[in-house]
C-alpha cells in the first residue's frame, strides 16, 4: 500500500467528524468521561494521519434538574457553577493532551438558536403534543424509568443510591411511536449503525417491546431553555443536549442557524458513548432527526464501563478514580496507553494500579524505549551516529513483520480496536529485541562483519520508528520523542497529516543524523 494521497488544500480532504457525549457538569470529570474522550482523541488523530480533515467534538451538558440542584447545594447560580466545572473539563483535556476542535456547551446562546430552529421543524411536523406524564423519574439519569428498571429499594439500576421520584404533571411529548417502523428499517438495513453487535441486539430487543412517546418538556424547572410554544415549560435536557452535536458544527463566525450548522460536517461520522446512554443515541436521536427531516449520523460505537480493582466505581463506595491525580502521577501518555491498550474498546474494563505500572514499564519503558536506547548506542559506537545504510535481506524476519504492520494497525484503528493496534506495534518492538539478541551485532562487529551490523541496526531502528508511528494516535508525545531521537523534526502533537510514506516500512532515511540516546519513557513506580 502506498502513502495516502494528500490533497494540497485542507478543504479538498475527505472529512471525518466524531463526538464524545456532552458530559454532565454536576461534578468535575471522572475517569469515565476521560475514557471516552481519550478514545475519541486517538481516533481523530488516526484519521488525521490518514489525510482526513477531522473535527473532534466534545462538550458539556449543562441544563436540567441535576445541575440545578447541584448548583443550589453549592450555593451558586447554575451558570456560575457550570462555568467553574467546565473550566475543570478544559483543564483535564489539556492535561490528557486531548486535541479537540469543538467544546459544545449547551448553555451557549448559539445553541439556543439551533434548538429553536430544530424544535420548529419537529413542531411543524406535528410530532409534539401535550399530555399527562406519570412515572418514576431518576434525576441522576434525567430519565423516566419503567417499573422493570427500578430496584426493590426504589432506585434506578444505574444509580443504586439515588431514589427515583414520582412525577405526575403535564408535559409535552414527542411522538416516538410514529417512528417505530422507520427505526426498525434503519437498524435492519444498516446493521453497523450501532457497534459492537451486542449493543445493536440490545437496541433491537428494546424496539421489540414497542416504542413509547417520551416527554420533552418539564414544569417547575427553570434551568433549561423555555419551551418555544409554552413558556411554563422548559425543554427536556436530553432533547436539548443531543442537539449540542449539531451546534458544535458551526464555525466560530457562522450565524447560528441549522442550515449553517449542517453545511460542512453533517452527517457526523461517529458518535462515541458508553452503554448507559445507548437508547438515547440509537433510538431517540435518530427519531428526532427523522422528524426534522435530517440525514442520520453514520454510526455509533458503544464502549463498556470501567471498574476499579473489579469493583463498580462510585462516590458512595469511595473509590472514584480521579483522572487528574492519575495524569499528575503518571503522565498523559501512560494514562492514554493503559486505557486503550489494556481494555478492549466495547467491553467493560478494569483499572488496577499494579497492572497499570507493570504494563507501562513492560511495553513502553522496556520493549520500546530500551530497544531504541540500546540500538542508538550501537549506531553511535559501531558507526558514525547516522542511520546506517545496510541492505536488509529480502527474507528478513523483522522486516516481514514490519511490512504487515501498516495494514493491521490501520484496520484496527478503523474498527476502533485500539488495543489491537497497540499490540501489533508492540509485537514489532518485542520481535526487534529478540532479533537483536539472536543476531548479536556486538559479536559481528568484533568479527568485522560491518555490512551485517549495519543491516541489523537499520532494521531495528526502522522497526522502532514504524511502531512509534502507529502508536502516535495513542501516545503522541512519546512517538514524537522517539522520532526526535531518530533525527526527525516531526511533532505528532502538531501534524495535520501523516508524513508521506511513514505508515509503511522503509521511511527511515539512510544517513540521517541520530540524536544522542536518552530515555524516552521514564519507568513508573508503585506508590508503596
Ligand atoms: N450528559 C449525558 C450525555 C449527553 S450526550 C448528548 C451523560 N453524561 S455523563 O457525564 O453522565 O456520562 C458521560 C459518559 O461517561 C457516558 O458515555 C457514560 O457511559 C460514561 N461513563 C460514566 N461512568 C462510566 C464508567 N464508570 N466507565 C466508563 N464510562 C462511564 O450521560
Coordinates of C-alpha atoms and ligand atoms in Angstrom, one line a residue:
X1 CA 0.0 0.0 0.0
X2 CA 1.3 3.4 -0.8
X3 CA 1.1 6.5 1.4
X4 CA -2.2 8.3 1.4
X5 CA -2.5 10.9 -1.3
X6 CA -2.7 14.2 0.5
X7 CA -4.6 16.8 -1.4
X8 CA -3.0 20.3 -1.3
X9 CA -5.9 22.1 0.3
X10 CA -7.4 21.1 3.6
X11 CA -10.9 21.7 2.1
X12 CA -10.2 19.0 -0.5
X13 CA -9.7 16.3 2.1
X14 CA -12.3 13.8 3.0
X15 CA -13.9 14.8 6.3
X16 CA -14.4 12.9 9.5
X17 CA -16.5 14.3 12.4
X18 CA -16.7 12.4 15.6
X19 CA -18.2 13.1 19.0
X20 CA -17.8 12.2 22.7
X21 CA -21.0 12.5 24.7
X22 CA -21.6 16.0 26.2
X23 CA -20.7 15.4 29.8
X24 CA -22.9 16.5 32.7
X25 CA -21.3 19.2 34.7
X26 CA -22.7 18.1 38.1
X27 CA -19.1 17.4 39.1
X28 CA -15.6 17.5 37.8
X29 CA -14.9 14.9 35.1
X30 CA -14.4 11.4 36.3
X31 CA -12.5 8.6 34.7
X32 CA -15.5 7.5 32.5
X33 CA -15.5 10.9 30.8
X34 CA -11.8 10.7 30.4
X35 CA -12.1 7.3 28.8
X36 CA -14.4 8.2 26.0
X37 CA -12.5 11.4 25.3
X38 CA -9.1 9.6 25.1
X39 CA -10.6 7.2 22.6
X40 CA -12.2 10.0 20.6
X41 CA -8.9 11.8 20.5
X42 CA -6.9 8.8 19.4
X43 CA -9.4 8.1 16.6
X44 CA -9.4 11.7 15.5
X45 CA -5.6 11.6 15.4
X46 CA -5.6 8.4 13.4
X47 CA -7.9 9.9 10.8
X48 CA -5.7 13.0 10.6
X49 CA -2.6 10.8 10.0
X50 CA -4.6 9.2 7.2
X51 CA -5.1 12.5 5.5
X52 CA -8.6 13.4 6.5
X53 CA -9.9 16.8 7.7
X54 CA -11.1 15.9 11.2
X55 CA -13.5 17.6 13.6
X56 CA -13.3 16.1 17.1
X57 CA -16.2 17.3 19.2
X58 CA -16.6 17.1 22.9
X59 CA -18.7 19.3 25.2
X60 CA -20.8 19.7 28.3
X61 CA -24.5 19.1 29.1
X62 CA -25.4 21.9 31.5
X63 CA -29.2 22.1 31.8
X64 CA -31.7 20.1 33.8
X65 CA -32.7 19.3 37.4
X66 CA -29.5 17.5 38.3
X67 CA -27.3 20.6 37.5
X68 CA -29.8 23.0 39.0
X69 CA -29.9 21.0 42.3
X70 CA -26.1 20.6 42.4
X71 CA -25.6 24.4 41.9
X72 CA -28.1 25.1 44.7
X73 CA -26.4 22.7 47.0
X74 CA -23.1 24.5 46.3
X75 CA -24.8 27.9 46.9
X76 CA -24.0 29.1 43.4
X77 CA -26.1 30.2 40.4
X78 CA -26.4 27.4 37.9
X79 CA -24.4 29.4 35.3
X80 CA -21.6 30.2 37.7
X81 CA -21.5 26.6 38.8
X82 CA -21.4 25.4 35.2
X83 CA -18.6 27.8 34.2
X84 CA -16.5 26.6 37.1
X85 CA -16.9 22.9 36.2
X86 CA -16.4 23.4 32.5
X87 CA -13.1 25.0 33.3
X88 CA -12.2 21.8 35.1
X89 CA -13.1 19.8 32.0
X90 CA -10.9 22.0 29.8
X91 CA -8.1 21.6 32.3
X92 CA -8.3 17.8 32.2
X93 CA -8.4 17.7 28.4
X94 CA -5.3 19.8 28.3
X95 CA -3.5 17.6 30.8
X96 CA -4.5 14.5 28.9
X97 CA -3.3 16.1 25.7
X98 CA -6.7 15.9 24.0
X99 CA -6.8 17.6 20.7
X100 CA -10.4 18.7 20.3
X101 CA -11.8 21.1 17.8
X102 CA -15.0 22.0 19.5
X103 CA -16.3 22.1 23.0
X104 CA -20.0 22.3 22.7
X105 CA -21.7 23.9 25.8
X106 CA -25.4 23.6 25.9
X107 CA -25.7 27.0 27.7
X108 CA -24.1 28.7 24.7
X109 CA -26.6 31.2 23.3
X110 CA -25.8 29.9 19.8
X111 CA -27.0 26.5 20.9
X112 CA -30.3 28.1 22.0
X113 CA -30.8 29.3 18.4
X114 CA -30.1 25.9 17.0
X115 CA -32.5 24.2 19.4
X116 CA -35.2 26.7 18.4
X117 CA -34.7 26.1 14.7
X118 CA -34.8 22.3 15.2
X119 CA -37.8 22.5 17.5
X120 CA -39.8 24.4 14.9
X121 CA -39.2 21.6 12.4
X122 CA -40.4 18.9 14.7
X123 CA -43.4 21.1 15.9
X124 CA -44.4 21.8 12.3
X125 CA -44.3 18.1 11.5
X126 CA -46.9 17.6 14.2
X127 CA -44.8 15.4 16.3
X128 CA -45.3 17.2 19.6
X129 CA -48.4 17.1 21.8
X130 CA -49.5 17.9 25.4
X131 CA -50.4 15.1 27.7
X132 CA -50.2 13.9 31.3
X133 CA -46.9 12.3 32.4
X134 CA -47.0 10.0 35.4
X135 CA -44.0 8.0 36.3
X136 CA -40.8 7.4 38.3
X137 CA -38.0 9.8 37.5
X138 CA -34.3 9.4 38.1
X139 CA -32.7 12.8 38.3
X140 CA -29.2 11.4 38.0
X141 CA -30.1 9.8 34.7
X142 CA -32.5 12.6 33.8
X143 CA -34.9 9.9 32.6
X144 CA -38.3 8.4 33.4
X145 CA -37.9 4.7 34.4
X146 CA -40.0 1.7 33.8
X147 CA -41.0 -0.4 36.7
X148 CA -38.6 -3.1 35.5
X149 CA -35.7 -0.7 35.7
X150 CA -36.3 0.1 39.4
X151 CA -34.7 -1.8 42.3
X152 CA -36.6 -3.1 45.3
X153 CA -35.5 0.0 47.3
X154 CA -36.8 2.2 44.6
X155 CA -33.6 3.3 42.9
X156 CA -32.8 3.1 39.3
X157 CA -30.5 0.2 38.3
X158 CA -27.6 2.6 37.3
X159 CA -27.8 4.9 40.4
X160 CA -28.5 2.4 43.1
X161 CA -28.1 5.0 45.9
X162 CA -30.4 7.7 44.4
X163 CA -34.1 7.1 44.9
X164 CA -36.4 7.7 41.9
X165 CA -39.0 10.4 42.3
X166 CA -42.7 10.2 41.5
X167 CA -43.9 12.7 38.9
X168 CA -47.5 13.5 37.8
X169 CA -47.5 16.5 35.6
X170 CA -48.5 17.9 32.2
X171 CA -45.6 17.5 29.7
X172 CA -45.2 17.9 26.0
X173 CA -44.5 14.6 24.3
X174 CA -42.5 13.6 21.2
X175 CA -44.3 11.0 19.0
X176 CA -41.6 8.4 19.1
X177 CA -44.2 5.7 18.4
X178 CA -44.6 7.1 14.9
X179 CA -41.0 6.2 14.1
X180 CA -41.2 2.5 15.2
X181 CA -41.2 1.3 11.6
X182 CA -38.6 3.7 10.4
X183 CA -36.2 2.8 13.2
X184 CA -36.7 -0.9 12.6
X185 CA -35.8 -0.3 9.0
X186 CA -32.8 1.7 10.0
X187 CA -31.4 -0.9 12.3
X188 CA -32.2 -3.7 9.9
X189 CA -30.8 -2.1 6.7
X190 CA -27.7 -0.6 8.5
X191 CA -26.5 -3.4 10.8
X192 CA -23.4 -1.5 11.5
X193 CA -25.2 1.6 12.7
X194 CA -24.7 0.5 16.3
X195 CA -21.4 -1.2 17.1
X196 CA -20.5 -3.6 18.6
X197 CA -23.2 -6.1 17.6
X198 CA -24.1 -6.9 21.3
X199 CA -25.3 -3.3 21.7
X200 CA -27.2 -3.5 18.5
X201 CA -29.1 -6.5 19.8
X202 CA -30.0 -4.5 22.9
X203 CA -31.5 -1.9 20.7
X204 CA -33.4 -4.5 18.7
X205 CA -34.9 -6.0 21.8
X206 CA -35.9 -2.6 23.1
X207 CA -37.7 -1.8 19.9
X208 CA -39.5 -5.2 20.1
X209 CA -41.2 -4.0 23.2
X210 CA -42.9 -1.2 21.2
X211 CA -41.7 2.4 21.3
X212 CA -43.5 4.8 23.6
X213 CA -43.7 8.5 23.1
X214 CA -41.5 10.4 25.6
X215 CA -41.9 13.7 27.2
X216 CA -39.7 16.6 26.1
X217 CA -40.7 19.3 28.5
X218 CA -40.5 19.8 32.2
X219 CA -42.6 22.0 34.5
X220 CA -41.3 23.5 37.8
X221 CA -37.8 23.6 36.4
X222 CA -36.2 26.9 35.4
X223 CA -32.7 25.7 34.4
X224 CA -33.3 25.0 30.7
X225 CA -34.4 26.6 27.5
X226 CA -38.0 27.9 27.6
X227 CA -40.3 25.6 25.7
X228 CA -40.9 27.7 22.5
X229 CA -44.6 27.3 22.4
X230 CA -45.4 27.4 26.1
X231 CA -43.1 29.3 28.5
X232 CA -44.5 27.5 31.6
X233 CA -42.3 24.6 30.4
X234 CA -38.6 24.2 29.8
X235 CA -37.2 21.8 27.2
X236 CA -36.2 18.4 28.5
X237 CA -32.4 18.3 29.0
X238 CA -31.8 15.3 26.6
X239 CA -33.7 16.9 23.8
X240 CA -31.5 20.0 24.2
X241 CA -28.3 18.1 24.8
X242 CA -28.3 15.8 21.7
X243 CA -28.6 18.9 19.6
X244 CA -25.4 20.1 21.1
X245 CA -23.7 17.8 18.5
X246 CA -25.2 20.0 15.8
X247 CA -24.4 23.3 17.4
X248 CA -20.8 22.1 17.6
X249 CA -20.6 22.1 13.8
X250 CA -20.9 25.8 13.5
X251 CA -17.8 27.7 12.6
X252 CA -17.0 30.4 15.1
X253 CA -18.2 33.2 12.8
X254 CA -21.3 31.5 11.4
X255 CA -24.8 32.8 12.1
X256 CA -26.3 30.2 14.4
X257 CA -28.8 28.6 12.1
X258 CA -29.5 25.0 11.5
X259 CA -28.6 25.4 7.8
X260 CA -25.2 26.8 8.6
X261 CA -24.5 24.1 11.2
X262 CA -25.3 21.4 8.7
X263 CA -23.4 22.6 5.7
X264 CA -19.9 21.1 6.1
X265 CA -19.7 18.3 8.6
X266 CA -23.1 16.8 8.8
X267 CA -23.9 13.9 8.9
X268 CA -21.5 13.2 11.8
X269 CA -19.4 10.1 11.1
X270 CA -19.3 8.6 14.5
X271 CA -20.8 9.1 18.0
X272 CA -18.8 7.5 20.8
X273 CA -20.7 6.8 24.0
X274 CA -21.0 4.5 27.0
X275 CA -23.5 1.7 27.2
X276 CA -25.8 3.6 29.7
X277 CA -26.8 6.2 27.1
X278 CA -27.4 3.8 24.2
X279 CA -31.1 4.2 24.0
X280 CA -30.9 8.0 23.6
X281 CA -28.4 7.8 20.8
X282 CA -29.7 4.7 18.9
X283 CA -33.4 5.4 19.2
X284 CA -34.4 8.9 20.4
X285 CA -31.8 10.8 18.4
X286 CA -32.4 9.1 15.0
X287 CA -36.2 9.6 15.5
X288 CA -35.7 13.3 16.3
X289 CA -33.6 13.7 13.2
X290 CA -36.1 11.9 11.0
X291 CA -38.8 14.1 12.4
X292 CA -36.8 17.2 11.5
X293 CA -36.1 15.7 8.0
X294 CA -32.3 15.5 8.5
X295 CA -29.9 12.8 7.4
X296 CA -28.8 10.4 10.2
X297 CA -25.3 10.1 11.5
X298 CA -23.2 7.3 10.0
X299 CA -23.0 5.3 13.2
X300 CA -22.4 4.9 16.9
X301 CA -19.7 3.0 18.8
X302 CA -20.7 2.0 22.4
X303 CA -18.0 1.3 25.0
X304 CA -18.2 -0.5 28.2
X305 CA -17.9 0.5 31.8
X306 CA -14.7 0.8 33.9
X307 CA -14.3 -0.6 37.3
X308 CA -11.5 -0.3 39.8
X309 CA -10.0 -3.4 41.2
X310 CA -13.0 -5.3 39.9
X311 CA -15.5 -3.0 41.8
X312 CA -18.0 -0.6 40.4
X313 CA -16.8 2.9 40.9
X314 CA -19.0 5.2 42.9
X315 CA -18.8 8.2 45.2
X316 CA -20.6 6.3 47.9
X317 CA -18.1 3.4 47.5
X318 CA -15.3 5.9 47.9
X319 CA -13.3 4.5 45.0
X320 CA -13.8 7.0 42.3
X321 CA -10.6 7.0 40.3
X322 CA -9.6 10.6 39.9
X323 CA -8.3 11.3 36.3
X324 CA -6.5 14.4 37.4
X325 CA -4.5 12.6 40.0
X326 CA -3.7 9.8 37.6
X327 CA -2.3 12.1 35.0
X328 CA -0.4 14.1 37.6
X329 CA 1.3 10.9 38.8
X330 CA 1.9 9.0 35.6
X331 CA 1.6 11.5 32.7
X332 CA -0.8 11.7 29.8
X333 CA 0.7 9.1 27.5
X334 CA 0.8 6.5 30.3
X335 CA -2.9 7.0 31.1
X336 CA -3.9 7.1 27.5
X337 CA -2.0 3.9 26.7
X338 CA -3.3 1.9 29.7
X339 CA -7.0 2.6 28.9
X340 CA -6.6 1.9 25.1
X341 CA -4.2 -1.0 25.2
X342 CA -5.4 -2.8 28.2
X343 CA -9.1 -2.7 27.7
X344 CA -10.8 -3.8 24.5
X345 CA -12.9 -0.9 23.4
X346 CA -16.5 -2.0 23.6
X347 CA -16.1 -4.3 26.6
X348 CA -16.1 -3.5 30.3
X349 CA -12.6 -3.0 31.7
X350 CA -10.8 -2.6 35.0
X351 CA -8.2 -0.3 36.4
X352 CA -5.7 -1.8 38.7
X353 CA -2.6 0.2 39.7
X354 CA -0.2 -2.7 39.8
X355 CA -1.3 -3.8 36.4
X356 CA -1.0 -0.2 35.2
X357 CA 2.6 0.2 36.3
X358 CA 3.6 -3.3 35.1
X359 CA 2.1 -2.8 31.6
X360 CA 3.6 0.6 31.1
X361 CA 7.0 -0.5 32.2
X362 CA 7.0 -3.7 30.2
X363 CA 5.6 -2.1 27.0
X364 CA 6.8 1.4 26.8
X365 CA 9.8 1.6 29.0
X366 CA 11.4 -1.8 28.2
X367 CA 10.2 -3.2 25.0
X368 CA 10.0 0.0 23.1
X369 CA 12.1 2.6 25.0
X370 CA 15.1 0.3 25.8
X371 CA 15.1 -1.1 22.3
X372 CA 15.6 2.3 20.9
X373 CA 18.1 3.2 23.5
X374 CA 20.4 0.3 23.1
X375 CA 20.2 0.4 19.3
X376 CA 21.1 4.1 19.2
X377 CA 24.0 3.4 21.4
X378 CA 25.3 0.8 18.9
X379 CA 24.7 3.1 16.0
X380 CA 26.9 5.6 17.7
X381 CA 29.5 3.1 18.8
X382 CA 29.8 0.9 15.6
X383 CA 29.1 3.7 13.1
X384 CA 29.1 7.4 12.7
X385 CA 25.9 8.2 14.6
X386 CA 23.8 8.3 11.4
X387 CA 21.2 5.9 10.1
X388 CA 23.3 3.0 8.8
X389 CA 23.0 2.1 5.1
X390 CA 22.9 -1.7 5.5
X391 CA 20.9 -3.7 3.0
X392 CA 18.2 -5.7 4.9
X393 CA 18.0 -9.1 3.2
X394 CA 14.6 -9.6 1.4
X395 CA 13.7 -12.5 3.7
X396 CA 14.5 -10.7 6.9
X397 CA 12.0 -11.7 9.7
X398 CA 11.8 -8.3 11.3
X399 CA 11.2 -6.6 8.0
X400 CA 8.5 -9.1 7.1
X401 CA 6.6 -8.3 10.3
X402 CA 7.1 -4.6 9.7
X403 CA 5.7 -4.8 6.2
X404 CA 2.5 -6.1 7.6
X405 CA 2.1 -3.6 10.4
X406 CA 0.6 -0.8 8.4
X407 CA -2.4 -2.8 7.2
X408 CA -3.0 -4.4 10.5
X409 CA -2.8 -1.2 12.5
X410 CA -4.9 0.7 10.0
X411 CA -7.6 -1.9 10.1
X412 CA -7.5 -1.9 13.9
X413 CA -8.0 1.8 14.2
X414 CA -10.7 1.8 11.6
X415 CA -12.7 -0.7 13.7
X416 CA -11.8 1.0 17.0
X417 CA -9.8 -2.0 18.1
X418 CA -7.2 0.3 19.8
X419 CA -5.9 -2.5 21.9
X420 CA -5.0 -4.4 18.8
X421 CA -3.3 -1.5 17.1
X422 CA -1.1 -1.1 20.2
X423 CA -0.5 -4.9 20.4
X424 CA 0.6 -5.0 16.8
X425 CA 3.1 -2.2 17.3
X426 CA 4.4 -3.7 20.4
X427 CA 4.8 -7.1 18.7
X428 CA 7.2 -5.4 16.3
X429 CA 9.2 -3.9 19.1
X430 CA 9.3 -7.2 21.0
X431 CA 10.4 -9.0 17.9
X432 CA 13.1 -6.3 17.5
X433 CA 14.5 -7.1 20.9
X434 CA 14.7 -10.8 20.2
X435 CA 16.2 -10.1 16.8
X436 CA 19.0 -8.1 18.3
X437 CA 19.7 -10.7 20.9
X438 CA 19.8 -13.5 18.4
X439 CA 21.9 -11.7 15.8
X440 CA 24.2 -10.2 18.3
X441 CA 25.6 -7.3 16.3
X442 CA 28.3 -6.8 19.0
X443 CA 29.8 -10.1 18.1
X444 CA 29.5 -9.4 14.4
X445 CA 31.2 -6.1 14.9
X446 CA 34.2 -7.8 16.5
X447 CA 34.3 -10.2 13.5
X448 CA 34.4 -7.1 11.2
X449 CA 31.0 -8.1 9.6
X450 CA 30.2 -4.4 9.2
X451 CA 27.6 -4.7 6.4
X452 CA 25.7 -7.2 8.5
X453 CA 25.9 -4.9 11.6
X454 CA 24.5 -2.0 9.6
X455 CA 21.7 -4.1 8.2
X456 CA 20.6 -5.3 11.7
X457 CA 20.8 -1.8 13.1
X458 CA 18.8 -0.3 10.3
X459 CA 16.1 -3.0 10.6
X460 CA 15.7 -2.4 14.3
X461 CA 15.7 1.4 14.1
X462 CA 13.1 1.2 11.4
X463 CA 11.0 -1.2 13.4
X464 CA 11.1 1.3 16.3
X465 CA 10.1 4.1 14.0
X466 CA 7.3 2.3 12.5
X467 CA 6.0 1.1 15.9
X468 CA 6.2 4.8 17.1
X469 CA 4.2 5.9 14.0
X470 CA 1.4 3.5 14.6
X471 CA 1.3 4.3 18.3
X472 CA 1.2 8.0 17.7
X473 CA -2.6 8.3 17.9
X474 CA -2.4 6.8 21.4
X475 CA 0.9 8.2 22.8
X476 CA 1.6 11.2 20.6
X477 CA 4.3 12.7 22.9
X478 CA 6.2 9.5 23.2
X479 CA 6.1 8.9 19.5
X480 CA 7.4 12.4 18.9
X481 CA 10.3 11.8 21.4
X482 CA 11.2 8.6 19.5
X483 CA 11.1 10.4 16.2
X484 CA 13.4 13.1 17.5
X485 CA 15.9 10.6 18.7
X486 CA 15.8 9.1 15.2
X487 CA 16.7 12.5 13.8
X488 CA 13.3 13.7 12.6
X489 CA 11.8 17.0 13.4
X490 CA 8.2 15.8 13.4
X491 CA 5.9 16.6 16.3
X492 CA 2.9 14.3 16.4
X493 CA 1.1 16.8 18.5
X494 CA 1.2 19.2 15.6
X495 CA 1.0 17.2 12.4
X496 CA -2.1 17.8 10.3
X497 CA -1.5 14.7 8.1
X498 CA 0.9 11.8 8.3
X499 CA 4.2 12.4 6.6
X500 CA 4.1 10.6 3.3
X501 CA 5.4 7.0 3.4
X502 CA 5.8 6.9 7.2
X503 CA 2.9 4.4 7.5
X504 CA 5.0 1.8 5.8
X505 CA 8.3 0.0 6.3
X506 CA 11.4 1.8 5.0
X507 CA 10.8 5.5 5.7
X508 CA 13.9 6.0 7.8
X509 CA 16.4 7.9 5.6
X510 CA 19.8 6.4 5.4
X511 CA 22.5 8.9 6.6
X512 CA 20.0 10.9 8.8
X513 CA 21.8 12.1 11.9
X514 CA 20.7 10.3 15.0
X515 CA 20.4 12.0 18.4
X516 CA 22.3 11.0 21.5
X517 CA 20.3 8.2 23.2
X518 CA 18.1 9.5 26.0
X519 CA 15.4 7.5 27.8
X520 CA 12.1 8.3 26.1
X521 CA 9.8 6.8 28.7
X522 CA 10.6 7.1 32.4
X523 CA 9.9 3.9 34.4
X524 CA 6.9 4.1 36.6
X525 CA 6.9 3.2 40.3
X526 CA 4.1 1.9 42.6
X527 CA 3.3 4.2 45.5
X528 CA 4.1 1.7 48.2
Ligands
LIG1 N1 -25.0 14.2 29.6 C1 -25.2 12.9 29.2 C2 -24.8 12.7 27.7 C3 -25.5 13.6 26.8 S1 -24.9 13.3 25.1 C4 -25.8 14.4 24.2 C5 -24.4 11.9 30.1 N2 -23.3 12.5 30.7 S2 -22.4 11.7 31.8 O1 -21.4 12.7 32.1 O2 -23.2 11.2 32.8 O3 -21.8 10.5 31.1 C6 -20.9 10.7 30.0 C7 -20.3 9.4 29.6 O4 -19.5 8.8 30.6 C8 -21.3 8.3 29.1 O5 -20.9 7.8 27.9 C9 -21.1 7.2 30.2 O6 -21.3 6.0 29.6 C10 -19.6 7.4 30.6 N3 -19.4 6.8 31.9 C11 -19.8 7.2 33.1 N4 -19.3 6.3 34.0 C12 -18.5 5.4 33.4 C13 -17.7 4.4 33.8 N5 -17.5 4.0 35.1 N6 -16.9 3.8 32.9 C14 -16.9 4.2 31.6 N7 -17.7 5.1 31.1 C15 -18.6 5.7 32.0 O7 -24.7 10.8 30.2

